[in-house]
Amino acid sequence: MGKARNSKSLKLAEKLIFTAFGVLKQHNGELQGRKVIEEVGKRVDLDAWAKARYEKSGKVRWESILQFYTIDCRKAGFLLKNNGIWYLTPEGEAALELGESNLLLQASYAYQEWKARQVVDNVDEEEEEKEEQERSKKLSEATIDEYEEIAIEGLKAFVANLNPYEFQDVVAALLRGMGYYTPFIAPKGKDGGLDVIAYRDPLGTVTPRMKVQIKHRETAATVSEIRQLMGLLQREGDVGIFVSTGGFTADAKATARNSHVHVELIDFDRFIGLWQDFYEKLPDEDKKRLPLTPIYFLGQ
């Protein structure tokens, strides 16, 4: 079944997957998929064959091989993917101890076990045809993953080019898509620490009442900035929302997590995920602030 263990593509896959897991481990178990691929490309010695593009698809061979074999790793429970982010599971981190060859071998075994548990039809097909169908299905999954990651990167680049006030309006639009009213959006100038106030009803009589601080920059939000927002949550039912495209320091996350008031942190990746989730609920005028286009694939 499958390719010989010493095939050229499989040997390369072993190095690529092992290196990708190492990259994720060095980044605390999670990283944007495209950045994982970039790091792998820097760390693995790739020859002309690996760097060549497939004639039909135009895709770079080594990148396609890496994407292809991440499917085995996902079915094995070693790797998760969500909104373009790759996550190394505890099982995946432990699998690093197996070494290059055995890690992918274990993932492939787990994939076969997963496949065996699926509902199969009873038609007696030729073994070669069955393997070709399975390969096509895995390649389709890999292609979808790749397009999703490219789409996420495009969204991030678009948002990064917005000025702080444009991004503030996008955040307010998202809240409206989530069913909130936004009676206050800070004008240019001093805002008293709040950028948006959002209510469940037009008058703000129904909890929760959202007080939103927004930082659109590359640097991470700090503990002092989180505490500043916490100090503005004076009334019962107040909830603090801190949106930071630069993410949060570890101490800032701990402060929000352990706070006696509710402070919700939204980093760049979570914001993009929420925008995708609630996009269809936005009015057309708000959709134009960060427009999305659906791409349809044949269902399996």
PDB file of N, CA and C in Angstrom, residues 32 82-85 148-162 167 170-171 174 178 216 243-245 265-280 282 289-292:
ATOM      1  N   GLN A  32       0.968  31.300  12.122  1.00  0.00           N
ATOM      2  CA  GLN A  32       0.302  31.419  10.832  1.00  0.00           C
ATOM      3  C   GLN A  32       0.899  30.407   9.851  1.00  0.00           C
ATOM      4  N   ASN A  82      -6.785  26.127  11.790  1.00  0.00           N
ATOM      5  CA  ASN A  82      -8.015  26.886  11.933  1.00  0.00           C
ATOM      6  C   ASN A  82      -7.763  28.320  11.490  1.00  0.00           C
ATOM      7  N   ASN A  83      -8.540  28.776  10.504  1.00  0.00           N
ATOM      8  CA  ASN A  83      -8.403  30.139   9.998  1.00  0.00           C
ATOM      9  C   ASN A  83      -6.966  30.491   9.625  1.00  0.00           C
ATOM     10  N   GLY A  84      -6.278  29.538   9.010  1.00  0.00           N
ATOM     11  CA  GLY A  84      -4.931  29.803   8.551  1.00  0.00           C
ATOM     12  C   GLY A  84      -3.847  29.649   9.590  1.00  0.00           C
ATOM     13  N   ILE A  85      -4.226  29.340  10.836  1.00  0.00           N
ATOM     14  CA  ILE A  85      -3.247  29.136  11.904  1.00  0.00           C
ATOM     15  C   ILE A  85      -3.009  27.634  12.062  1.00  0.00           C
ATOM     16  N   GLU A 148      -6.992  28.864   1.694  1.00  0.00           N
ATOM     17  CA  GLU A 148      -7.467  29.515   2.907  1.00  0.00           C
ATOM     18  C   GLU A 148      -6.362  30.352   3.538  1.00  0.00           C
ATOM     19  N   GLU A 149      -5.152  29.782   3.588  1.00  0.00           N
ATOM     20  CA  GLU A 149      -4.032  30.509   4.178  1.00  0.00           C
ATOM     21  C   GLU A 149      -3.682  31.744   3.375  1.00  0.00           C
ATOM     22  N   ILE A 150      -3.710  31.620   2.045  1.00  0.00           N
ATOM     23  CA  ILE A 150      -3.434  32.770   1.190  1.00  0.00           C
ATOM     24  C   ILE A 150      -4.495  33.851   1.405  1.00  0.00           C
ATOM     25  N   ALA A 151      -5.758  33.425   1.540  1.00  0.00           N
ATOM     26  CA  ALA A 151      -6.852  34.375   1.767  1.00  0.00           C
ATOM     27  C   ALA A 151      -6.682  35.109   3.092  1.00  0.00           C
ATOM     28  N   ILE A 152      -6.294  34.381   4.133  1.00  0.00           N
ATOM     29  CA  ILE A 152      -6.085  35.005   5.440  1.00  0.00           C
ATOM     30  C   ILE A 152      -4.972  36.040   5.356  1.00  0.00           C
ATOM     31  N   GLU A 153      -3.888  35.705   4.667  1.00  0.00           N
ATOM     32  CA  GLU A 153      -2.783  36.643   4.521  1.00  0.00           C
ATOM     33  C   GLU A 153      -3.237  37.895   3.772  1.00  0.00           C
ATOM     34  N   GLY A 154      -4.080  37.710   2.755  1.00  0.00           N
ATOM     35  CA  GLY A 154      -4.594  38.860   2.008  1.00  0.00           C
ATOM     36  C   GLY A 154      -5.451  39.760   2.880  1.00  0.00           C
ATOM     37  N   LEU A 155      -6.313  39.159   3.702  1.00  0.00           N
ATOM     38  CA  LEU A 155      -7.137  39.934   4.625  1.00  0.00           C
ATOM     39  C   LEU A 155      -6.274  40.721   5.605  1.00  0.00           C
ATOM     40  N   LYS A 156      -5.247  40.057   6.122  1.00  0.00           N
ATOM     41  CA  LYS A 156      -4.379  40.724   7.086  1.00  0.00           C
ATOM     42  C   LYS A 156      -3.646  41.901   6.445  1.00  0.00           C
ATOM     43  N   ALA A 157      -3.188  41.710   5.225  1.00  0.00           N
ATOM     44  CA  ALA A 157      -2.488  42.787   4.531  1.00  0.00           C
ATOM     45  C   ALA A 157      -3.417  43.975   4.294  1.00  0.00           C
ATOM     46  N   PHE A 158      -4.670  43.698   3.948  1.00  0.00           N
ATOM     47  CA  PHE A 158      -5.653  44.757   3.729  1.00  0.00           C
ATOM     48  C   PHE A 158      -5.886  45.537   5.013  1.00  0.00           C
ATOM     49  N   VAL A 159      -6.089  44.815   6.113  1.00  0.00           N
ATOM     50  CA  VAL A 159      -6.350  45.462   7.397  1.00  0.00           C
ATOM     51  C   VAL A 159      -5.127  46.259   7.860  1.00  0.00           C
ATOM     52  N   ALA A 160      -3.940  45.697   7.648  1.00  0.00           N
ATOM     53  CA  ALA A 160      -2.715  46.372   8.085  1.00  0.00           C
ATOM     54  C   ALA A 160      -2.567  47.735   7.416  1.00  0.00           C
ATOM     55  N   ASN A 161      -3.113  47.891   6.211  1.00  0.00           N
ATOM     56  CA  ASN A 161      -3.000  49.152   5.486  1.00  0.00           C
ATOM     57  C   ASN A 161      -4.062  50.174   5.871  1.00  0.00           C
ATOM     58  N   LEU A 162      -5.018  49.773   6.717  1.00  0.00           N
ATOM     59  CA  LEU A 162      -6.010  50.730   7.200  1.00  0.00           C
ATOM     60  C   LEU A 162      -5.376  51.633   8.253  1.00  0.00           C
ATOM     61  N   PHE A 167      -9.782  51.288  10.895  1.00  0.00           N
ATOM     62  CA  PHE A 167      -9.907  49.997  11.577  1.00  0.00           C
ATOM     63  C   PHE A 167     -10.927  50.074  12.702  1.00  0.00           C
ATOM     64  N   VAL A 170     -14.162  49.477  11.247  1.00  0.00           N
ATOM     65  CA  VAL A 170     -14.344  48.064  10.909  1.00  0.00           C
ATOM     66  C   VAL A 170     -14.736  47.268  12.161  1.00  0.00           C
ATOM     67  N   VAL A 171     -14.093  47.556  13.290  1.00  0.00           N
ATOM     68  CA  VAL A 171     -14.435  46.872  14.540  1.00  0.00           C
ATOM     69  C   VAL A 171     -15.880  47.180  14.926  1.00  0.00           C
ATOM     70  N   LEU A 174     -18.170  45.149  12.807  1.00  0.00           N
ATOM     71  CA  LEU A 174     -18.234  43.760  13.265  1.00  0.00           C
ATOM     72  C   LEU A 174     -19.202  43.624  14.428  1.00  0.00           C
ATOM     73  N   MET A 178     -22.639  41.414  14.851  1.00  0.00           N
ATOM     74  CA  MET A 178     -22.861  40.471  15.943  1.00  0.00           C
ATOM     75  C   MET A 178     -24.131  40.792  16.739  1.00  0.00           C
ATOM     76  N   HIS A 216      -4.436  49.531  16.845  1.00  0.00           N
ATOM     77  CA  HIS A 216      -4.093  49.043  15.503  1.00  0.00           C
ATOM     78  C   HIS A 216      -2.628  49.378  15.227  1.00  0.00           C
ATOM     79  N   VAL A 243      -9.221  45.067  21.460  1.00  0.00           N
ATOM     80  CA  VAL A 243      -8.835  44.565  20.138  1.00  0.00           C
ATOM     81  C   VAL A 243      -7.435  45.087  19.830  1.00  0.00           C
ATOM     82  N   SER A 244      -6.515  44.180  19.584  1.00  0.00           N
ATOM     83  CA  SER A 244      -5.133  44.574  19.304  1.00  0.00           C
ATOM     84  C   SER A 244      -4.587  43.770  18.130  1.00  0.00           C
ATOM     85  N   THR A 245      -4.315  44.445  17.022  1.00  0.00           N
ATOM     86  CA  THR A 245      -3.765  43.739  15.864  1.00  0.00           C
ATOM     87  C   THR A 245      -2.324  43.316  16.103  1.00  0.00           C
ATOM     88  N   LEU A 265     -10.100  39.553  25.153  1.00  0.00           N
ATOM     89  CA  LEU A 265      -9.015  39.970  24.277  1.00  0.00           C
ATOM     90  C   LEU A 265      -9.228  39.424  22.872  1.00  0.00           C
ATOM     91  N   ILE A 266      -9.077  40.281  21.888  1.00  0.00           N
ATOM     92  CA  ILE A 266      -9.239  39.886  20.483  1.00  0.00           C
ATOM     93  C   ILE A 266      -7.973  40.294  19.726  1.00  0.00           C
ATOM     94  N   ASP A 267      -7.181  39.297  19.335  1.00  0.00           N
ATOM     95  CA  ASP A 267      -5.979  39.593  18.556  1.00  0.00           C
ATOM     96  C   ASP A 267      -6.314  39.578  17.067  1.00  0.00           C
ATOM     97  N   PHE A 268      -5.303  39.769  16.230  1.00  0.00           N
ATOM     98  CA  PHE A 268      -5.520  39.878  14.784  1.00  0.00           C
ATOM     99  C   PHE A 268      -6.213  38.634  14.231  1.00  0.00           C
ATOM    100  N   ASP A 269      -5.721  37.452  14.604  1.00  0.00           N
ATOM    101  CA  ASP A 269      -6.279  36.210  14.064  1.00  0.00           C
ATOM    102  C   ASP A 269      -7.729  36.017  14.489  1.00  0.00           C
ATOM    103  N   ARG A 270      -8.011  36.317  15.751  1.00  0.00           N
ATOM    104  CA  ARG A 270      -9.392  36.149  16.228  1.00  0.00           C
ATOM    105  C   ARG A 270     -10.316  37.154  15.550  1.00  0.00           C
ATOM    106  N   PHE A 271      -9.833  38.371  15.348  1.00  0.00           N
ATOM    107  CA  PHE A 271     -10.651  39.368  14.666  1.00  0.00           C
ATOM    108  C   PHE A 271     -11.015  38.902  13.256  1.00  0.00           C
ATOM    109  N   ILE A 272     -10.007  38.405  12.506  1.00  0.00           N
ATOM    110  CA  ILE A 272     -10.265  37.931  11.139  1.00  0.00           C
ATOM    111  C   ILE A 272     -11.281  36.793  11.160  1.00  0.00           C
ATOM    112  N   GLY A 273     -11.135  35.876  12.100  1.00  0.00           N
ATOM    113  CA  GLY A 273     -12.071  34.767  12.209  1.00  0.00           C
ATOM    114  C   GLY A 273     -13.493  35.233  12.485  1.00  0.00           C
ATOM    115  N   LEU A 274     -13.648  36.215  13.375  1.00  0.00           N
ATOM    116  CA  LEU A 274     -14.977  36.750  13.688  1.00  0.00           C
ATOM    117  C   LEU A 274     -15.575  37.475  12.484  1.00  0.00           C
ATOM    118  N   TRP A 275     -14.728  38.210  11.759  1.00  0.00           N
ATOM    119  CA  TRP A 275     -15.226  38.920  10.567  1.00  0.00           C
ATOM    120  C   TRP A 275     -15.742  37.921   9.531  1.00  0.00           C
ATOM    121  N   GLN A 276     -15.022  36.817   9.360  1.00  0.00           N
ATOM    122  CA  GLN A 276     -15.481  35.788   8.426  1.00  0.00           C
ATOM    123  C   GLN A 276     -16.785  35.154   8.907  1.00  0.00           C
ATOM    124  N   ASP A 277     -16.872  34.880  10.206  1.00  0.00           N
ATOM    125  CA  ASP A 277     -18.048  34.205  10.764  1.00  0.00           C
ATOM    126  C   ASP A 277     -19.318  35.047  10.643  1.00  0.00           C
ATOM    127  N   PHE A 278     -19.191  36.361  10.816  1.00  0.00           N
ATOM    128  CA  PHE A 278     -20.382  37.224  10.863  1.00  0.00           C
ATOM    129  C   PHE A 278     -20.559  38.076   9.607  1.00  0.00           C
ATOM    130  N   TYR A 279     -19.725  37.833   8.608  1.00  0.00           N
ATOM    131  CA  TYR A 279     -19.740  38.680   7.417  1.00  0.00           C
ATOM    132  C   TYR A 279     -21.114  38.723   6.756  1.00  0.00           C
ATOM    133  N   GLU A 280     -21.765  37.577   6.615  1.00  0.00           N
ATOM    134  CA  GLU A 280     -23.057  37.538   5.914  1.00  0.00           C
ATOM    135  C   GLU A 280     -24.154  38.273   6.672  1.00  0.00           C
ATOM    136  N   LEU A 282     -23.690  41.239   8.042  1.00  0.00           N
ATOM    137  CA  LEU A 282     -23.422  42.671   7.938  1.00  0.00           C
ATOM    138  C   LEU A 282     -24.258  43.304   6.836  1.00  0.00           C
ATOM    139  N   ARG A 289     -16.338  47.715   4.006  1.00  0.00           N
ATOM    140  CA  ARG A 289     -15.170  48.122   4.786  1.00  0.00           C
ATOM    141  C   ARG A 289     -14.063  47.067   4.732  1.00  0.00           C
ATOM    142  N   LEU A 290     -14.467  45.800   4.624  1.00  0.00           N
ATOM    143  CA  LEU A 290     -13.503  44.695   4.502  1.00  0.00           C
ATOM    144  C   LEU A 290     -14.184  43.598   3.695  1.00  0.00           C
ATOM    145  N   PRO A 291     -14.253  43.767   2.366  1.00  0.00           N
ATOM    146  CA  PRO A 291     -15.068  42.870   1.534  1.00  0.00           C
ATOM    147  C   PRO A 291     -14.451  41.484   1.383  1.00  0.00           C
ATOM    148  N   LEU A 292     -15.320  40.483   1.377  1.00  0.00           N
ATOM    149  CA  LEU A 292     -14.919  39.097   1.172  1.00  0.00           C
ATOM    150  C   LEU A 292     -15.634  38.551  -0.057  1.00  0.00           C
TER     151      LEU A 292
END
